[in-house]
């Protein structure tokens, strides 16, 4: 009889990583064959017994796809670990399904904007704490400072709306700076963002846990343990994939936005319609406190701390590829919606703090937003039940606002790996098509920070926001060079270069203010760490230790 191997045609095997391998059906399906005698003397039959769960299945003419059976290891211990992994992060997803893992605007907004939106829970308080050093008579400056920050938000948003269509593959500040300013500025932008993403996770998790501990004081001795446990939980959810994590984290973000908008609406109605209060209320003087004179440096320090409301604004431009088609239009629309929500809630919370004469306590307990909610909902009949609901909403948004970092840190790390500045493992997708190595690295570094700073939000927040404004500046400066190179070939290039030039100038000034005002309070760590990371990666790449993926 003929060789049974000839009964099978050549085919293309699609591996887990998407690579195509030419091989025989016979070899890939590994059927079990046996020879059997026929009914007459000399007749032979070759019977093929295919496995019940073959490791490959045909998906088209000459195309085979690996099944889950191909991934199951041998040995009881290995299989137990495999099935535990499946239970935690879900079943394997083929690379071909990456398109289906993309997000709509409704899901992408909470995934990429939770960091920025959550900042309204502490940005006004950060301004008040600094101005309180000059006495209650000057706390009214919180409103004009907030208006300047909102103006800055508008400038940055308009600038990034131009970056998104110009660089639809994501990467944000790193890609723009590298391609227009050179390799070194690109690495500075990337290092600044990576550091800020790690700090964002640590700050948000610590703030969320501290709010929970304020509701349940008996948990005070377990703050660090709760911090680490929450990081582990969010990490597992993100390892399950982009679309699934977007669905999970959508509820807390929208729940907070609705409750914050309701608080602002009820509070302003009570103040201006029924109470006829002035925009700037009366702040009670604090007894036995020695105040320092109001200086420009004090105002700048309050402004620098309040700029924490701007962290996370660049996240959407970094994550354009996770949007459904058309990616750039959906990303631009989502960026505009995010800026509108952030600006409205930030201004609303500030107005309520000014109108009701809310002062920030140095200990942070109770928080400014908690005092506002208590003032608004107390003696309000059925609205009193909204106070604990609002507190739960704040707790949820603070704890889960770390999701922005989980969405952008792994993607930025994958771009750096492709360019040879990080180990190539950062560019590989895991079983659920997420950048698993980047997600795990982010979680580990965040846990180290939380343990090192004992879960203290006040200690961590002094390191915050420096890196993001450095990245803002380099991105907008890169866009200026981008439009200059395209001058005469694109419409309205003069308007575009003016917008990005204004963005680069304003963010550079803010970056200098934040770095100088917070330098002795901890920002020096970030200021020194950024060039150290850049130098290390640059030397490793130059020596060939790291190679492009």
Short mmCIF file of C-alpha atoms in Angstrom, two decimals:
data_model
loop_
_atom_site.label_atom_id
_atom_site.label_comp_id
_atom_site.label_asym_id
_atom_site.label_seq_id
_atom_site.Cartn_x
_atom_site.Cartn_y
_atom_site.Cartn_z
CA UNK A 1 0.00 0.00 0.00
CA UNK A 2 1.05 3.62 -0.35
CA UNK A 3 2.76 5.46 2.48
CA UNK A 4 -0.04 6.77 4.75
CA UNK A 5 1.85 10.07 5.14
CA UNK A 6 0.90 10.90 1.56
CA UNK A 7 -2.77 10.98 2.52
CA UNK A 8 -2.17 14.32 4.32
CA UNK A 9 -1.49 17.64 2.63
CA UNK A 10 0.89 20.36 3.62
CA UNK A 11 -0.76 22.96 5.86
CA UNK A 12 0.03 26.12 7.80
CA UNK A 13 0.11 25.84 11.59
CA UNK A 14 -0.86 28.99 13.50
CA UNK A 15 1.07 29.06 16.75
CA UNK A 16 0.02 30.74 19.99
CA UNK A 17 2.16 33.78 19.19
CA UNK A 18 0.60 34.14 15.74
CA UNK A 19 3.61 32.73 13.87
CA UNK A 20 2.93 30.52 10.85
CA UNK A 21 4.72 27.15 10.60
CA UNK A 22 4.53 24.87 7.58
CA UNK A 23 4.05 21.23 8.51
CA UNK A 24 2.06 18.11 7.64
CA UNK A 25 -1.45 17.54 8.91
CA UNK A 26 -0.25 14.08 9.85
CA UNK A 27 2.54 15.41 12.03
CA UNK A 28 0.44 18.14 13.64
CA UNK A 29 -2.68 16.16 14.43
CA UNK A 30 -0.54 13.23 15.63
CA UNK A 31 -3.22 10.60 14.89
CA UNK A 32 -2.78 7.07 16.12
CA UNK A 33 -2.69 4.59 13.24
CA UNK A 34 -2.70 0.83 13.05
CA UNK A 35 -2.61 -1.74 10.24
CA UNK A 36 -5.45 -4.25 9.93
CA UNK A 37 -5.78 -7.25 7.61
CA UNK A 38 -8.44 -7.15 4.96
CA UNK A 39 -11.08 -9.76 4.17
CA UNK A 40 -8.89 -11.45 1.54
CA UNK A 41 -5.43 -12.83 1.78
CA UNK A 42 -2.81 -10.10 1.28
CA UNK A 43 -5.20 -7.17 1.75
CA UNK A 44 -4.12 -4.54 4.32
CA UNK A 45 -6.00 -1.54 5.69
CA UNK A 46 -4.50 1.42 7.55
CA UNK A 47 -6.97 2.72 10.15
CA UNK A 48 -6.39 6.21 11.60
CA UNK A 49 -7.75 6.84 15.09
CA UNK A 50 -7.85 10.57 15.77
CA UNK A 51 -7.63 11.86 19.38
CA UNK A 52 -10.88 12.87 21.06
CA UNK A 53 -9.51 16.36 21.87
CA UNK A 54 -6.95 17.09 19.13
CA UNK A 55 -4.35 19.77 19.82
CA UNK A 56 -5.16 21.44 16.48
CA UNK A 57 -8.27 22.21 14.48
CA UNK A 58 -8.73 23.29 10.90
CA UNK A 59 -9.90 26.91 10.52
CA UNK A 60 -9.55 27.24 6.77
CA UNK A 61 -8.00 25.82 3.66
CA UNK A 62 -4.48 24.86 4.61
CA UNK A 63 -4.79 26.58 8.02
CA UNK A 64 -4.68 24.91 11.44
CA UNK A 65 -5.18 26.54 14.84
CA UNK A 66 -3.93 25.34 18.21
CA UNK A 67 -6.62 24.28 20.67
CA UNK A 68 -6.47 24.40 24.46
CA UNK A 69 -5.44 20.74 24.49
CA UNK A 70 -2.08 21.76 22.99
CA UNK A 71 -1.32 23.89 26.06
CA UNK A 72 -2.10 21.32 28.77
CA UNK A 73 1.21 20.15 30.27
CA UNK A 74 2.08 16.64 31.38
CA UNK A 75 2.32 15.68 35.03
CA UNK A 76 -0.20 16.13 37.81
CA UNK A 77 1.55 19.09 39.48
CA UNK A 78 1.94 20.96 36.20
CA UNK A 79 -1.65 20.30 35.26
CA UNK A 80 -2.88 21.50 38.66
CA UNK A 81 -0.95 24.76 38.20
CA UNK A 82 -2.33 25.08 34.66
CA UNK A 83 -5.97 24.70 35.73
CA UNK A 84 -5.46 27.09 38.66
CA UNK A 85 -4.16 29.67 36.18
CA UNK A 86 -7.17 29.10 33.93
CA UNK A 87 -9.51 29.62 36.89
CA UNK A 88 -7.83 32.92 37.81
CA UNK A 89 -7.40 34.61 34.43
CA UNK A 90 -9.76 32.66 32.14
CA UNK A 91 -9.45 30.52 29.04
CA UNK A 92 -6.88 31.10 26.33
CA UNK A 93 -7.65 33.63 23.60
CA UNK A 94 -6.31 33.22 20.08
CA UNK A 95 -4.30 36.11 18.65
CA UNK A 96 -6.89 36.41 15.89
CA UNK A 97 -9.39 37.56 18.53
CA UNK A 98 -7.36 40.65 19.44
CA UNK A 99 -9.71 42.78 17.34
CA UNK A 100 -12.67 41.64 19.46
CA UNK A 101 -10.85 42.72 22.65
CA UNK A 102 -11.02 46.37 21.62
CA UNK A 103 -13.23 48.74 23.58
CA UNK A 104 -16.10 51.06 22.82
CA UNK A 105 -16.04 54.67 24.04
CA UNK A 106 -18.37 53.71 26.89
CA UNK A 107 -15.92 51.12 28.27
CA UNK A 108 -12.71 52.94 27.34
CA UNK A 109 -13.72 56.12 29.21
CA UNK A 110 -13.64 54.56 32.71
CA UNK A 111 -10.65 52.36 31.85
CA UNK A 112 -8.43 55.25 30.68
CA UNK A 113 -9.93 58.15 32.65
CA UNK A 114 -10.39 56.77 36.15
CA UNK A 115 -7.07 58.28 37.24
CA UNK A 116 -7.93 61.78 36.05
CA UNK A 117 -11.56 61.73 37.22
CA UNK A 118 -10.65 60.40 40.67
CA UNK A 119 -8.38 63.38 41.28
CA UNK A 120 -11.41 65.61 41.97
CA UNK A 121 -11.69 63.75 45.29
CA UNK A 122 -8.40 65.25 46.55
CA UNK A 123 -7.23 68.08 44.22
CA UNK A 124 -9.28 70.84 45.89
CA UNK A 125 -8.18 69.56 49.30
CA UNK A 126 -4.53 69.72 48.22
CA UNK A 127 -4.90 73.42 47.36
CA UNK A 128 -6.71 74.21 50.61
CA UNK A 129 -4.07 72.50 52.77
CA UNK A 130 -1.30 74.68 51.31
CA UNK A 131 -3.26 77.95 51.50
CA UNK A 132 -4.28 77.17 55.10
CA UNK A 133 -0.70 77.98 56.13
CA UNK A 134 -1.49 81.66 55.44
CA UNK A 135 -4.72 81.62 57.43
CA UNK A 136 -8.44 81.29 56.63
CA UNK A 137 -8.61 84.79 55.12
CA UNK A 138 -6.75 83.58 52.05
CA UNK A 139 -8.55 80.28 51.43
CA UNK A 140 -10.75 82.03 48.84
CA UNK A 141 -7.74 81.92 46.48
CA UNK A 142 -8.59 78.27 45.94
CA UNK A 143 -11.20 79.25 43.33
CA UNK A 144 -8.93 81.33 41.04
CA UNK A 145 -6.18 78.70 41.34
CA UNK A 146 -8.67 76.04 40.31
CA UNK A 147 -9.76 78.13 37.34
CA UNK A 148 -6.13 78.39 36.18
CA UNK A 149 -5.78 74.59 36.43
CA UNK A 150 -8.98 74.15 34.39
CA UNK A 151 -7.59 76.52 31.75
CA UNK A 152 -4.42 74.42 31.70
CA UNK A 153 -6.59 71.30 31.29
CA UNK A 154 -8.27 72.85 28.25
CA UNK A 155 -4.91 73.69 26.66
CA UNK A 156 -3.52 70.17 27.21
CA UNK A 157 -6.72 68.53 25.95
CA UNK A 158 -6.76 70.54 22.72
CA UNK A 159 -3.07 69.77 22.23
CA UNK A 160 -3.56 66.03 22.68
CA UNK A 161 -6.53 66.04 20.31
CA UNK A 162 -3.97 66.88 17.64
CA UNK A 163 -1.57 64.19 18.81
CA UNK A 164 -4.12 61.34 18.54
CA UNK A 165 -4.73 61.49 14.75
CA UNK A 166 -1.07 62.25 14.08
CA UNK A 167 0.06 59.14 16.02
CA UNK A 168 -2.78 56.59 15.88
CA UNK A 169 -0.63 53.68 17.08
CA UNK A 170 -0.42 55.06 20.60
CA UNK A 171 2.73 55.57 22.65
CA UNK A 172 1.80 59.16 23.40
CA UNK A 173 4.66 61.26 24.72
CA UNK A 174 7.32 58.61 24.12
CA UNK A 175 6.51 58.07 20.45
CA UNK A 176 6.09 61.77 19.67
CA UNK A 177 9.28 62.82 21.46
CA UNK A 178 11.37 59.98 20.00
CA UNK A 179 10.32 60.56 16.40
CA UNK A 180 10.58 64.36 16.46
CA UNK A 181 13.13 65.28 19.13
CA UNK A 182 15.38 62.23 19.11
CA UNK A 183 16.04 59.03 21.04
CA UNK A 184 17.19 60.67 24.27
CA UNK A 185 14.15 62.98 24.75
CA UNK A 186 11.93 60.01 23.91
CA UNK A 187 13.54 57.97 26.67
CA UNK A 188 13.14 60.86 29.13
CA UNK A 189 9.42 61.03 28.32
CA UNK A 190 9.05 57.25 28.65
CA UNK A 191 10.92 57.14 31.98
CA UNK A 192 8.83 60.01 33.34
CA UNK A 193 5.58 58.29 32.38
CA UNK A 194 6.60 54.86 33.66
CA UNK A 195 7.56 56.33 37.05
CA UNK A 196 4.33 58.29 37.24
CA UNK A 197 2.24 55.23 36.36
CA UNK A 198 3.82 53.29 39.23
CA UNK A 199 3.31 56.23 41.61
CA UNK A 200 -0.30 56.54 40.47
CA UNK A 201 -1.04 52.95 41.48
CA UNK A 202 0.62 53.44 44.86
CA UNK A 203 -1.12 56.77 45.59
CA UNK A 204 -4.58 55.64 44.46
CA UNK A 205 -4.43 52.32 46.32
CA UNK A 206 -3.18 53.95 49.52
CA UNK A 207 -5.86 56.68 49.32
CA UNK A 208 -8.59 54.12 48.75
CA UNK A 209 -7.47 51.92 51.63
CA UNK A 210 -7.16 54.90 53.99
CA UNK A 211 -10.74 55.90 53.16
CA UNK A 212 -11.85 52.36 53.90
CA UNK A 213 -9.94 52.36 57.19
CA UNK A 214 -11.66 55.62 58.16
CA UNK A 215 -14.98 53.77 57.85
CA UNK A 216 -13.66 50.67 59.66
CA UNK A 217 -11.02 51.84 62.22
CA UNK A 218 -10.34 48.28 63.38
CA UNK A 219 -8.45 47.72 60.10
CA UNK A 220 -5.85 50.40 60.90
CA UNK A 221 -3.15 47.87 61.77
CA UNK A 222 -3.52 46.11 58.40
CA UNK A 223 -3.11 49.06 56.03
CA UNK A 224 -0.06 47.76 54.15
CA UNK A 225 -1.51 44.24 53.93
CA UNK A 226 -4.75 45.65 52.50
CA UNK A 227 -2.74 47.76 50.03
CA UNK A 228 -0.87 44.75 48.70
CA UNK A 229 -4.02 42.59 48.61
CA UNK A 230 -5.84 45.22 46.55
CA UNK A 231 -2.94 45.50 44.10
CA UNK A 232 -2.97 41.71 43.66
CA UNK A 233 -6.73 41.72 43.04
CA UNK A 234 -6.56 44.47 40.40
CA UNK A 235 -3.59 42.73 38.78
CA UNK A 236 -5.52 39.47 38.41
CA UNK A 237 -8.48 41.31 36.89
CA UNK A 238 -6.20 42.97 34.34
CA UNK A 239 -4.51 39.68 33.46
CA UNK A 240 -7.95 38.48 32.33
CA UNK A 241 -7.76 40.88 29.36
CA UNK A 242 -8.55 44.44 28.31
CA UNK A 243 -12.22 44.00 27.44
CA UNK A 244 -13.07 42.09 30.61
CA UNK A 245 -11.24 44.52 32.89
CA UNK A 246 -12.94 47.42 31.11
CA UNK A 247 -16.34 45.91 31.87
CA UNK A 248 -15.46 45.34 35.53
CA UNK A 249 -14.08 48.83 36.16
CA UNK A 250 -16.80 50.73 34.28
CA UNK A 251 -19.31 50.62 37.15
CA UNK A 252 -17.22 52.32 39.93
CA UNK A 253 -16.23 55.19 37.62
CA UNK A 254 -19.72 55.95 36.38
CA UNK A 255 -21.11 55.43 39.89
CA UNK A 256 -18.76 58.12 41.22
CA UNK A 257 -19.47 60.54 38.34
CA UNK A 258 -23.24 60.27 38.89
CA UNK A 259 -22.95 60.71 42.67
CA UNK A 260 -20.50 63.62 42.38
CA UNK A 261 -22.74 65.37 39.84
CA UNK A 262 -25.74 64.85 42.15
CA UNK A 263 -23.79 66.25 45.11
CA UNK A 264 -22.80 69.35 43.13
CA UNK A 265 -26.33 69.87 41.81
CA UNK A 266 -28.01 69.56 45.21
CA UNK A 267 -25.28 71.59 46.94
CA UNK A 268 -25.40 74.50 44.50
CA UNK A 269 -29.22 74.53 44.55
CA UNK A 270 -29.27 74.70 48.37
CA UNK A 271 -26.57 77.39 48.41
CA UNK A 272 -27.70 79.76 45.66
CA UNK A 273 -31.44 79.13 45.28
CA UNK A 274 -32.73 78.37 48.76
CA UNK A 275 -29.85 79.66 50.92
CA UNK A 276 -28.71 82.69 48.85
CA UNK A 277 -25.12 82.23 50.02
CA UNK A 278 -22.13 84.11 48.54
CA UNK A 279 -19.69 82.32 46.24
CA UNK A 280 -16.92 82.74 48.83
CA UNK A 281 -18.29 81.83 52.24
CA UNK A 282 -16.92 82.49 55.72
CA UNK A 283 -14.04 80.35 56.96
CA UNK A 284 -13.80 79.90 60.72
CA UNK A 285 -10.47 81.09 62.18
CA UNK A 286 -8.32 78.38 63.72
CA UNK A 287 -7.37 79.11 67.34
CA UNK A 288 -3.76 78.93 68.51
CA UNK A 289 -2.28 78.58 65.02
CA UNK A 290 0.67 80.67 63.83
CA UNK A 291 0.25 81.64 60.19
CA UNK A 292 2.92 82.51 57.66
CA UNK A 293 2.55 85.50 55.33
CA UNK A 294 0.93 84.94 51.94
CA UNK A 295 3.70 84.89 49.34
CA UNK A 296 4.02 84.05 45.67
CA UNK A 297 5.89 80.87 46.64
CA UNK A 298 2.98 79.76 48.83
CA UNK A 299 0.49 80.33 46.01
CA UNK A 300 2.76 78.48 43.58
CA UNK A 301 3.05 75.60 46.03
CA UNK A 302 -0.74 75.38 46.26
CA UNK A 303 -0.97 75.48 42.46
CA UNK A 304 1.69 72.78 42.08
CA UNK A 305 -0.14 70.46 44.47
CA UNK A 306 -3.49 71.17 42.82
CA UNK A 307 -2.04 70.14 39.46
CA UNK A 308 -2.41 66.55 40.66
CA UNK A 309 -5.85 66.92 39.02
CA UNK A 310 -4.05 66.75 35.65
CA UNK A 311 -2.45 63.35 36.07
CA UNK A 312 -3.83 60.75 33.71
CA UNK A 313 -4.91 63.18 30.97
CA UNK A 314 -2.36 61.72 28.54
CA UNK A 315 -3.58 58.15 29.05
CA UNK A 316 -6.08 58.21 26.16
CA UNK A 317 -3.44 59.30 23.63
CA UNK A 318 -1.25 56.43 24.86
CA UNK A 319 -4.02 53.85 24.47
CA UNK A 320 -5.49 54.67 21.04
CA UNK A 321 -5.02 51.06 19.75
CA UNK A 322 -7.44 49.63 22.33
CA UNK A 323 -10.38 51.55 20.83
CA UNK A 324 -12.73 50.06 18.29
CA UNK A 325 -12.58 51.44 14.75
CA UNK A 326 -12.37 54.29 13.88
CA UNK A 327 -9.75 54.42 16.62
CA UNK A 328 -8.60 58.03 16.33
CA UNK A 329 -12.10 59.53 16.21
CA UNK A 330 -13.29 57.43 19.15
CA UNK A 331 -10.16 58.32 21.15
CA UNK A 332 -10.53 62.06 20.44
CA UNK A 333 -14.19 62.01 21.44
CA UNK A 334 -13.40 60.11 24.64
CA UNK A 335 -10.63 62.59 25.50
CA UNK A 336 -13.03 65.51 25.13
CA UNK A 337 -15.69 63.81 27.29
CA UNK A 338 -13.10 63.01 29.95
CA UNK A 339 -11.84 66.62 30.04
CA UNK A 340 -15.39 67.95 30.31
CA UNK A 341 -16.25 65.59 33.19
CA UNK A 342 -12.99 66.33 35.01
CA UNK A 343 -13.25 70.10 34.62
CA UNK A 344 -16.93 70.22 35.61
CA UNK A 345 -16.54 68.06 38.72
CA UNK A 346 -13.34 69.82 39.81
CA UNK A 347 -14.95 73.26 39.49
CA UNK A 348 -18.15 72.05 41.19
CA UNK A 349 -16.30 70.59 44.20
CA UNK A 350 -14.23 73.77 44.52
CA UNK A 351 -17.34 75.97 44.40
CA UNK A 352 -18.99 73.89 47.13
CA UNK A 353 -15.86 74.08 49.30
CA UNK A 354 -15.76 77.86 48.91
CA UNK A 355 -19.50 78.40 49.39
CA UNK A 356 -19.81 76.25 52.52
CA UNK A 357 -16.50 77.43 54.02
CA UNK A 358 -14.89 73.97 54.08
CA UNK A 359 -11.37 73.79 55.54
CA UNK A 360 -8.89 70.99 54.98
CA UNK A 361 -7.55 69.14 58.01
CA UNK A 362 -3.79 68.38 57.92
CA UNK A 363 -4.53 64.81 59.01
CA UNK A 364 -6.87 64.34 56.05
CA UNK A 365 -9.65 63.04 58.29
CA UNK A 366 -12.36 63.95 57.53
CA UNK A 367 -11.62 64.73 53.91
CA UNK A 368 -12.87 67.87 52.17
CA UNK A 369 -15.33 65.95 49.97
CA UNK A 370 -16.70 64.16 53.05
CA UNK A 371 -17.27 67.49 54.79
CA UNK A 372 -18.99 68.86 51.69
CA UNK A 373 -21.27 65.82 51.42
CA UNK A 374 -22.16 66.07 55.11
CA UNK A 375 -23.00 69.78 54.77
CA UNK A 376 -25.05 69.28 51.61
CA UNK A 377 -27.00 66.20 52.66
CA UNK A 378 -27.53 67.00 56.36
CA UNK A 379 -31.01 68.39 57.15
CA UNK A 380 -32.05 67.52 53.59
CA UNK A 381 -34.83 65.05 54.30
CA UNK A 382 -34.55 61.99 52.03
CA UNK A 383 -31.18 63.18 50.69
CA UNK A 384 -29.46 62.21 53.97
CA UNK A 385 -29.22 58.62 52.74
CA UNK A 386 -27.00 59.84 49.87
CA UNK A 387 -24.11 60.69 52.25
CA UNK A 388 -22.91 57.09 52.86
CA UNK A 389 -23.59 56.25 49.20
CA UNK A 390 -21.33 59.11 48.12
CA UNK A 391 -18.61 57.94 50.50
CA UNK A 392 -18.74 54.47 48.97
CA UNK A 393 -18.51 56.02 45.50
CA UNK A 394 -15.37 57.95 46.53
CA UNK A 395 -13.87 54.80 47.99
CA UNK A 396 -14.54 52.88 44.76
CA UNK A 397 -13.09 55.49 42.39
CA UNK A 398 -9.96 56.01 44.48
CA UNK A 399 -9.26 52.31 44.82
CA UNK A 400 -9.83 51.53 41.16
CA UNK A 401 -8.33 54.66 39.58
CA UNK A 402 -5.09 52.71 39.39
CA UNK A 403 -6.65 51.06 36.32
CA UNK A 404 -5.36 53.84 34.07
CA UNK A 405 -1.80 52.80 34.89
CA UNK A 406 -2.64 49.15 34.25
CA UNK A 407 -3.99 50.11 30.84
CA UNK A 408 -1.02 52.27 29.74
CA UNK A 409 2.11 51.08 31.58
CA UNK A 410 2.19 47.62 29.86
CA UNK A 411 1.50 49.15 26.43
CA UNK A 412 4.25 51.76 26.79
CA UNK A 413 6.63 49.07 28.08
CA UNK A 414 5.84 46.94 25.00
CA UNK A 415 6.77 49.86 22.72
CA UNK A 416 10.06 50.30 24.59
CA UNK A 417 10.73 46.57 24.24
CA UNK A 418 10.08 46.72 20.49
CA UNK A 419 12.65 49.53 20.28
CA UNK A 420 15.18 47.57 22.35
CA UNK A 421 15.08 49.63 25.55
CA UNK A 422 13.40 46.96 27.70
CA UNK A 423 13.68 43.16 27.63
CA UNK A 424 11.68 41.72 24.72
CA UNK A 425 9.44 39.79 27.13
CA UNK A 426 7.56 43.07 27.73
CA UNK A 427 6.32 42.97 24.12
CA UNK A 428 4.73 39.51 24.39
CA UNK A 429 1.01 39.10 24.95
CA UNK A 430 -0.20 36.62 27.54
CA UNK A 431 -2.93 34.00 27.40
CA UNK A 432 -5.66 36.68 27.45
CA UNK A 433 -3.87 38.93 24.91
CA UNK A 434 -2.79 41.37 27.64
CA UNK A 435 0.86 42.42 28.11
CA UNK A 436 1.25 40.18 31.15
CA UNK A 437 4.92 40.91 31.92
CA UNK A 438 4.26 44.67 32.05
CA UNK A 439 1.20 44.19 34.25
CA UNK A 440 3.11 42.02 36.73
CA UNK A 441 6.11 44.40 36.75
CA UNK A 442 3.81 47.34 37.52
CA UNK A 443 2.19 45.43 40.38
CA UNK A 444 5.54 44.42 41.91
CA UNK A 445 6.99 47.95 41.83
CA UNK A 446 3.78 49.43 43.25
CA UNK A 447 3.81 46.95 46.13
CA UNK A 448 7.44 47.82 46.88
CA UNK A 449 6.52 51.52 47.10
CA UNK A 450 3.51 50.84 49.32
CA UNK A 451 5.59 48.76 51.71
CA UNK A 452 8.52 51.22 51.70
CA UNK A 453 6.26 54.23 52.47
CA UNK A 454 4.05 52.24 54.86
CA UNK A 455 0.96 52.99 52.77
CA UNK A 456 1.13 56.75 53.48
CA UNK A 457 -0.67 58.82 50.84
CA UNK A 458 0.84 62.09 52.09
CA UNK A 459 4.36 60.71 51.70
CA UNK A 460 3.70 59.30 48.22
CA UNK A 461 1.82 62.27 46.77
CA UNK A 462 4.91 64.53 47.03
CA UNK A 463 6.53 62.38 44.33
CA UNK A 464 3.45 62.67 42.14
CA UNK A 465 2.77 64.78 39.00
CA UNK A 466 6.41 65.76 38.30
CA UNK A 467 6.91 63.08 35.69
CA UNK A 468 3.62 63.59 33.91
CA UNK A 469 4.26 67.29 33.21
CA UNK A 470 7.75 66.50 31.92
CA UNK A 471 6.09 64.05 29.53
CA UNK A 472 3.46 66.67 28.60
CA UNK A 473 6.19 69.17 27.70
CA UNK A 474 8.24 66.76 25.57
CA UNK A 475 5.13 65.54 23.76
CA UNK A 476 3.95 69.04 22.85
CA UNK A 477 7.46 70.14 21.86
CA UNK A 478 7.65 67.06 19.63
CA UNK A 479 4.33 68.00 18.02
CA UNK A 480 5.70 71.48 17.27
CA UNK A 481 8.58 69.86 15.35
CA UNK A 482 6.10 67.50 13.67
CA UNK A 483 4.02 70.35 12.25
CA UNK A 484 7.13 72.33 11.30
CA UNK A 485 8.37 69.42 9.20
CA UNK A 486 4.98 69.12 7.52
CA UNK A 487 4.59 72.87 6.94
CA UNK A 488 3.07 73.62 3.58
CA UNK A 489 1.93 70.00 3.08
CA UNK A 490 -1.00 69.95 5.53
CA UNK A 491 -3.86 72.36 6.07
CA UNK A 492 -3.90 74.69 9.06
CA UNK A 493 -0.36 73.77 10.09
CA UNK A 494 0.18 77.26 11.51
CA UNK A 495 -2.83 76.90 13.82
CA UNK A 496 -1.66 73.44 14.88
CA UNK A 497 1.89 74.56 15.63
CA UNK A 498 0.54 77.51 17.66
CA UNK A 499 -1.71 75.24 19.76
CA UNK A 500 1.07 72.73 20.50
CA UNK A 501 3.58 75.54 21.09
CA UNK A 502 1.26 77.05 23.70
CA UNK A 503 0.84 73.61 25.26
CA UNK A 504 4.61 73.03 25.41
CA UNK A 505 5.27 76.43 26.98
CA UNK A 506 2.59 76.21 29.66
CA UNK A 507 3.37 72.62 30.66
CA UNK A 508 7.11 73.38 30.81
CA UNK A 509 6.41 76.25 33.22
CA UNK A 510 4.18 74.02 35.34
CA UNK A 511 6.79 71.22 35.35
CA UNK A 512 9.41 73.67 36.68
CA UNK A 513 7.00 74.96 39.33
CA UNK A 514 6.10 71.46 40.54
CA UNK A 515 9.71 70.24 40.57
CA UNK A 516 10.97 73.29 42.49
CA UNK A 517 8.04 73.54 44.94
CA UNK A 518 8.04 69.84 45.79
CA UNK A 519 11.76 69.14 45.45
CA UNK A 520 12.62 68.99 49.15
CA UNK A 521 9.34 67.20 49.95
CA UNK A 522 10.25 64.15 47.87
CA UNK A 523 10.18 65.22 44.22
CA UNK A 524 13.99 65.03 44.19
CA UNK A 525 13.63 61.24 44.02
CA UNK A 526 11.78 61.44 40.70
CA UNK A 527 14.02 64.22 39.36
CA UNK A 528 17.10 62.03 39.94
CA UNK A 529 15.47 58.72 39.02
CA UNK A 530 14.42 59.81 35.51
CA UNK A 531 17.96 60.51 34.18
CA UNK A 532 19.23 57.40 35.98
CA UNK A 533 16.70 55.20 34.18
CA UNK A 534 17.39 56.89 30.84
CA UNK A 535 21.15 56.47 31.20
CA UNK A 536 20.81 52.80 32.18
CA UNK A 537 18.52 51.91 29.27
CA UNK A 538 20.55 53.94 26.79
CA UNK A 539 23.83 52.25 27.78
CA UNK A 540 22.29 48.76 27.73
CA UNK A 541 20.87 49.37 24.28
CA UNK A 542 24.15 50.85 23.00
CA UNK A 543 26.15 47.87 24.26
CA UNK A 544 23.71 45.44 22.68
CA UNK A 545 22.53 43.95 25.96
CA UNK A 546 18.96 44.75 24.95
CA UNK A 547 17.82 44.14 21.40
CA UNK A 548 14.64 45.09 19.56
CA UNK A 549 11.84 42.54 19.88
#
